[in-house]
Amino acid sequence: MRKNKYCVELDVVDGSFPDRYMGCGYGREYTIPEMFERIASIDKITGVELVSNWQVTPENAPEIKKLCDDHNLEVVSILPDHFSQKKWGKGAFTSTDKNIRADAVQVTKTLMDLAAEMDCKKLTIWNGQDGYDYPFTANYMKELEWLQEGIRECAEYRKDIQLAIEYKVREPRLHCYLSNVYSTLMFLKEVNCDNVGITVDFGHCIIAHENPAEAIAACKLYGDKLFHVHVNDNFGVWDDDCITSTEHVIETMEFMYWLKKTNYDGWFSFDHYTPRLDGRDALIEGVNWMEDITALVDKIDDAKMEEMFKNVNAVEMSKMVRELLFH
Amino acid sequence: MRKNKYCVELDVVDGSFPDRYMGCGYGREYTIPEMFERIASIDKITGVELVSNWQVTPENAPEIKKLCDDHNLEVVSILPDHFSQKKWGKGAFTSTDKNIRADAVQVTKTLMDLAAEMDCKKLTIWNGQDGYDYPFTANYMKELEWLQEGIRECAEYRKDIQLAIEYKVREPRLHCYLSNVYSTLMFLKEVNCDNVGITVDFGHCIIAHENPAEAIAACKLYGDKLFHVHVNDNFGVWDDDCITSTEHVIETMEFMYWLKKTNYDGWFSFDHYTPRLDGRDALIEGVNWMEDITALVDKIDDAKMEEMFKNVNAVEMSKMVRELLFH
Amino acid sequence: MRKNKYCVELDVVDGSFPDRYMGCGYGREYTIPEMFERIASIDKITGVELVSNWQVTPENAPEIKKLCDDHNLEVVSILPDHFSQKKWGKGAFTSTDKNIRADAVQVTKTLMDLAAEMDCKKLTIWNGQDGYDYPFTANYMKELEWLQEGIRECAEYRKDIQLAIEYKVREPRLHCYLSNVYSTLMFLKEVNCDNVGITVDFGHCIIAHENPAEAIAACKLYGDKLFHVHVNDNFGVWDDDCITSTEHVIETMEFMYWLKKTNYDGWFSFDHYTPRLDGRDALIEGVNWMEDITALVDKIDDAKMEEMFKNVNAVEMSKMVRELLFH
Amino acid sequence: MRKNKYCVELDVVDGSFPDRYMGCGYGREYTIPEMFERIASIDKITGVELVSNWQVTPENAPEIKKLCDDHNLEVVSILPDHFSQKKWGKGAFTSTDKNIRADAVQVTKTLMDLAAEMDCKKLTIWNGQDGYDYPFTANYMKELEWLQEGIRECAEYRKDIQLAIEYKVREPRLHCYLSNVYSTLMFLKEVNCDNVGITVDFGHCIIAHENPAEAIAACKLYGDKLFHVHVNDNFGVWDDDCITSTEHVIETMEFMYWLKKTNYDGWFSFDHYTPRLDGRDALIEGVNWMEDITALVDKIDDAKMEEMFKNVNAVEMSKMVRELLFH
């Protein structure tokens, strides 16, 4: 069986995330050292993804790195905060204020340096505030160009750090620019830097009405651009970030199959949001779902699958999946 | 293990259904006797659901009944055609033309008599044309009252035949009146006839953004109104009528659990639409999915489930489902 | 022209609401007296809707009442907080913990008394935490019964205060029990208390895939149950709470037409969430949209409309709407 | 005021389209000469879009061309039939059968020649059957490559004819490859032929959860690829092809604004599907909506709009739109 590499964002095991109605968070708050302990207690998790400001800053980086080392956790990726401070509210790389745009670039460069210091090879770039809300409010062409320029400037700053762009169709903006796998691939073609690629988040595919396995295939076909993977699940409408695979069992199977078929050897990062659950317990479940599904998918005979692709008979596929699941 | 009773609409094994683009249908056409043979060749299917005009009319009823008898197939339900003739295009029970409304009632009564003659206890009533398309075009209150009156008149005509209303949120109208389980339950409260109840179609729940298991519970709670069940699946947006359970595995498990918990002892009717597949092969797959899921659900310990309901811990539920599926 | 009565939730003019990513809120925080001043500066707004805990408590009630009086603002409704404290995280009226259920009832009764003291005739009841997230985690029948019992107990406590239930299909729970107009009407039939009715929130209709005008008609038809109206708009997926009518112009027109046709004489409460805008400016726009649309709708000739309902010709309706808008 | 050029598919004024339930069509059938007469009776319509097989074949082309000439209607575009014959049921350019793929190419070339003969400069290519239904049934990479190769071969066959690809997220396949503006732009980048571009269909944007104005901007930004425009509207879920602008008034305004801003000087083709209406009456309404909206949009002061883009204040935008509509 394949051995997947699993990591997680620290706050996935915290309990104090706010939403619009529960400003105080649903559960209890954990300190950063506690979060590390909680994560490290799960054998199969061997890395962390860190959010800047929330968890890591230039100031506390040595301390955080030590916590990683003490717990044998690799720093897989750092996510620059382009979304949680008031200044980013109307856009970071696409702000109409050129100082804010410059700031978005500067923050990213600083974190690229910080990543290098922490033996981390990758930033996850999530442009959650780079979009628009109402019709007639955005100059799409201009703002998309600013986004290209900003990302390109960061990418060229140092080529030893990868920038893995995580697309999402909406939230917190009502419409985000990098909304699905194809808008992001097209964007990357224009940016044209080897060290810029994609983070595919399973749930973001679903809410973009995009089949996750097709997204993986598209990343391969259009430039081999898959740099990172987030896993979770939802009910098809909103980025619920449920426990991985608890909704889309068969799509997750196909997703894992295509990751194997396209030789993905990167990390699986759990991007859960489980405010009413113990985040650590939910995370263990996520790992178990991933392990169980991987074991199943590894049973698929590749030669037989290639034959099935030639026949395109959904009855055969149904039978294969059903027998894998139940027999 | 529970023994489910399965039936199917005849045309599910035909291949000649049109859509908007493929007027000729994707596959080959079968004669009615061929369709009976195809269905009868599947052991576990022991009943049929017949659509009037398409498959049964007062004229050919004896012949159809003989085909049923010859193949040991029970006539489980008849579906009056209130949707496939030009006169129904702008509504049947809710047409603004009182003659058409009267006709909708008369057609139903005739089929109730026909059902009785065929040893069938139930009509499935699907009000697909009873709705509206654009804003400002419908007098909702008036039309809902007409629908109540029409259904009530049919129900009172003979109480030995059940009318099982199949709700659906849209298609062919852009908005249908009986759109979800609750609009239908509310409607039934007003109609107030013991022999009028509900057909829950699994896929119609999904496209109404309604959890199918909750729909079953609601039918029980609000008058014990579940008369019939249709099974199939879809991708959350449209009534794709895919092979049962090929999308919503866990929701189907929960659906079957609640049907058991609420003591449903009626039929499961496959309402597939598989134009690019051999309908009979797809139907066999549907039966197999249902059997496999039923076997799994029967392993759930009811006492343990009741405990889980008290704790409301989604991690436990995830574990239970995952272990049922993979271990 | 009709004279609409407008009110607003205090926090609509605040700027400090958190979301999942911007914990600090997008704009500046206003004090409660500032919010009153901001609202009172808008002539057409003559009432407020207060959220308990956030804005009003038994302790500060006299002070809040004085602020209302000083600014000539009627207390139109109070919304009990059943959602923003950790104890409500897994349900208020439907919590599996009977003490929490009792607490939900007690909080409501206390606020009914408080309302009476503030010359307010109505509570808006929003059961945002009364629902479930994952399949298999909820005993739907039991929990719906608890919800009935709890609401009934409150309703019987004092009949001079109306309880206006605000339904919503999701958020913060992934599935809420009182999800659409029909589930709420059915629920009210069981609760069977004259002083319990419905708050229709325009945007909640849209995300439930429910035509707002039909919702108004249904409230009239099934017991004359419309007690209160919230206005706002969204993009069809999530409760964006955009400025009223900025998305669904024609549906808002039809909504206002049916409110007039069914003789609604209650309030219109702006339930905006405009984190990146000045809330007061956005509110003024909302009032202006409502006034402009009301003026348009008042031009519709009722007799002609009744004729159109008889003909059901969407071309005529399109022409009527288009000429109202453009000519 | 701008003078828009309007054309229409012939069948938009026919009445006999089937759907899954009404195989016979809702209205009456018109002959091709009748359809031409019906269209020609509308002054502002000066072109037609023809579907091969349904309306034009190599055999009847001279006769059809004569009908066009007699009625002063330009042949704006021809749409090759890659979707209505059984052979295309599982794909045309992406069929796993290489003979069918070759056939799809050949049909297209033949129609390019035919177009040239009819003084038509453009084919609309709609790959409705090029997609997949169930998970695990498609080799996405291989099939997308076949689609590229096929379209490229057609494009190179003769460069004087444009191929305007009309994307659509679903229907008749449950998932289509060219699903949104970005997947199509990315695809075009790989195809890399000057005479291949895009048909943006307003309604297809909406069901892809894509803001139509952003789609227009993206076509401009990523290669100036907008070749053709289809107009209609829907309720956000399915390709209802309602009368233009009867749902998304403000989005249509913004769409028209961006078409002007990006100097679109092509045709507007009405792609209505109005089975319960008189298609010609509905078409007249569509023209009137377009004219009224264009007149409104032409009132927008470009300099002021550019200022608004700098400020990004949705309140200003709301005010501008509202005053345009109501004052």
mmCIF file of N, CA and C in Angstrom, chain A residues 68-104:
data_model
loop_
_atom_site.group_PDB
_atom_site.id
_atom_site.type_symbol
_atom_site.label_atom_id
_atom_site.label_comp_id
_atom_site.label_asym_id
_atom_site.label_seq_id
_atom_site.Cartn_x
_atom_site.Cartn_y
_atom_site.Cartn_z
ATOM 1 N N CYS A 68 8.349 22.273 16.315
ATOM 2 C CA CYS A 68 8.278 21.302 15.218
ATOM 3 C C CYS A 68 9.337 20.216 15.404
ATOM 4 N N ASP A 69 10.559 20.651 15.647
ATOM 5 C CA ASP A 69 11.661 19.691 15.785
ATOM 6 C C ASP A 69 11.432 18.764 16.977
ATOM 7 N N ASP A 70 11.021 19.363 18.082
ATOM 8 C CA ASP A 70 10.793 18.554 19.284
ATOM 9 C C ASP A 70 9.746 17.472 19.043
ATOM 10 N N HIS A 71 8.778 17.792 18.176
ATOM 11 C CA HIS A 71 7.691 16.833 17.934
ATOM 12 C C HIS A 71 7.866 16.076 16.625
ATOM 13 N N ASN A 72 9.061 16.203 16.028
ATOM 14 C CA ASN A 72 9.301 15.505 14.756
ATOM 15 C C ASN A 72 8.274 15.848 13.692
ATOM 16 N N LEU A 73 7.942 17.116 13.608
ATOM 17 C CA LEU A 73 6.975 17.553 12.599
ATOM 18 C C LEU A 73 7.670 18.451 11.587
ATOM 19 N N GLU A 74 7.550 18.109 10.338
ATOM 20 C CA GLU A 74 8.135 18.904 9.272
ATOM 21 C C GLU A 74 7.267 20.144 9.016
ATOM 22 N N VAL A 75 7.882 21.274 8.728
ATOM 23 C CA VAL A 75 7.100 22.430 8.276
ATOM 24 C C VAL A 75 6.854 22.258 6.781
ATOM 25 N N VAL A 76 5.665 21.819 6.440
ATOM 26 C CA VAL A 76 5.359 21.484 5.047
ATOM 27 C C VAL A 76 5.095 22.735 4.233
ATOM 28 N N SER A 77 4.403 23.652 4.825
ATOM 29 C CA SER A 77 4.029 24.854 4.088
ATOM 30 C C SER A 77 3.660 25.962 5.062
ATOM 31 N N ILE A 78 3.844 27.186 4.622
ATOM 32 C CA ILE A 78 3.389 28.340 5.403
ATOM 33 C C ILE A 78 2.382 29.115 4.560
ATOM 34 N N LEU A 79 1.330 29.562 5.210
ATOM 35 C CA LEU A 79 0.250 30.273 4.524
ATOM 36 C C LEU A 79 0.298 31.731 4.950
ATOM 37 N N PRO A 80 0.753 32.617 4.057
ATOM 38 C CA PRO A 80 0.823 34.035 4.440
ATOM 39 C C PRO A 80 -0.574 34.573 4.742
ATOM 40 N N ASP A 81 -0.649 35.386 5.741
ATOM 41 C CA ASP A 81 -1.938 35.998 6.084
ATOM 42 C C ASP A 81 -2.212 37.177 5.156
ATOM 43 N N HIS A 82 -3.036 36.918 4.155
ATOM 44 C CA HIS A 82 -3.518 37.991 3.273
ATOM 45 C C HIS A 82 -5.007 38.211 3.482
ATOM 46 N N PHE A 83 -5.511 37.874 4.667
ATOM 47 C CA PHE A 83 -6.974 37.849 4.801
ATOM 48 C C PHE A 83 -7.514 38.218 6.173
ATOM 49 N N SER A 84 -6.704 38.197 7.216
ATOM 50 C CA SER A 84 -7.291 38.345 8.546
ATOM 51 C C SER A 84 -7.051 39.706 9.206
ATOM 52 N N GLN A 85 -6.448 40.633 8.487
ATOM 53 C CA GLN A 85 -6.270 41.965 9.046
ATOM 54 C C GLN A 85 -7.103 42.967 8.252
ATOM 55 N N LYS A 86 -7.563 43.994 8.950
ATOM 56 C CA LYS A 86 -8.493 44.927 8.309
ATOM 57 C C LYS A 86 -7.965 45.455 6.972
ATOM 58 N N LYS A 87 -6.659 45.639 6.887
ATOM 59 C CA LYS A 87 -6.119 46.231 5.652
ATOM 60 C C LYS A 87 -6.385 45.360 4.429
ATOM 61 N N TRP A 88 -6.548 44.061 4.628
ATOM 62 C CA TRP A 88 -6.800 43.162 3.482
ATOM 63 C C TRP A 88 -8.285 43.050 3.124
ATOM 64 N N GLY A 89 -9.133 43.731 3.853
ATOM 65 C CA GLY A 89 -10.577 43.509 3.718
ATOM 66 C C GLY A 89 -11.121 43.666 2.309
ATOM 67 N N LYS A 90 -10.557 44.594 1.547
ATOM 68 C CA LYS A 90 -11.035 44.777 0.173
ATOM 69 C C LYS A 90 -9.989 44.316 -0.838
ATOM 70 N N GLY A 91 -9.197 43.349 -0.454
ATOM 71 C CA GLY A 91 -8.224 42.819 -1.400
ATOM 72 C C GLY A 91 -6.797 42.983 -0.938
ATOM 73 N N ALA A 92 -5.943 42.054 -1.287
ATOM 74 C CA ALA A 92 -4.517 42.119 -0.981
ATOM 75 C C ALA A 92 -3.772 42.402 -2.293
ATOM 76 N N PHE A 93 -3.493 41.386 -3.072
ATOM 77 C CA PHE A 93 -2.807 41.583 -4.358
ATOM 78 C C PHE A 93 -3.659 42.390 -5.345
ATOM 79 N N THR A 94 -4.955 42.427 -5.142
ATOM 80 C CA THR A 94 -5.838 43.139 -6.082
ATOM 81 C C THR A 94 -6.455 44.383 -5.466
ATOM 82 N N SER A 95 -5.952 44.811 -4.333
ATOM 83 C CA SER A 95 -6.456 46.048 -3.751
ATOM 84 C C SER A 95 -6.277 47.197 -4.751
ATOM 85 N N THR A 96 -7.214 48.122 -4.752
ATOM 86 C CA THR A 96 -7.030 49.287 -5.624
ATOM 87 C C THR A 96 -6.006 50.262 -5.028
ATOM 88 N N ASP A 97 -5.583 50.009 -3.818
ATOM 89 C CA ASP A 97 -4.568 50.843 -3.164
ATOM 90 C C ASP A 97 -3.190 50.214 -3.419
ATOM 91 N N LYS A 98 -2.354 50.938 -4.123
ATOM 92 C CA LYS A 98 -1.084 50.310 -4.526
ATOM 93 C C LYS A 98 -0.179 49.994 -3.338
ATOM 94 N N ASN A 99 -0.347 50.727 -2.245
ATOM 95 C CA ASN A 99 0.458 50.412 -1.066
ATOM 96 C C ASN A 99 0.067 49.063 -0.464
ATOM 97 N N ILE A 100 -1.205 48.787 -0.499
ATOM 98 C CA ILE A 100 -1.648 47.490 0.026
ATOM 99 C C ILE A 100 -1.160 46.375 -0.888
ATOM 100 N N ARG A 101 -1.236 46.605 -2.190
ATOM 101 C CA ARG A 101 -0.708 45.589 -3.114
ATOM 102 C C ARG A 101 0.776 45.343 -2.845
ATOM 103 N N ALA A 102 1.527 46.417 -2.657
ATOM 104 C CA ALA A 102 2.963 46.265 -2.380
ATOM 105 C C ALA A 102 3.174 45.511 -1.069
ATOM 106 N N ASP A 103 2.299 45.797 -0.124
ATOM 107 C CA ASP A 103 2.382 45.143 1.178
ATOM 108 C C ASP A 103 2.128 43.634 1.027
ATOM 109 N N ALA A 104 1.149 43.278 0.197
ATOM 110 C CA ALA A 104 0.852 41.854 -0.015
ATOM 111 C C ALA A 104 2.067 41.134 -0.577
#
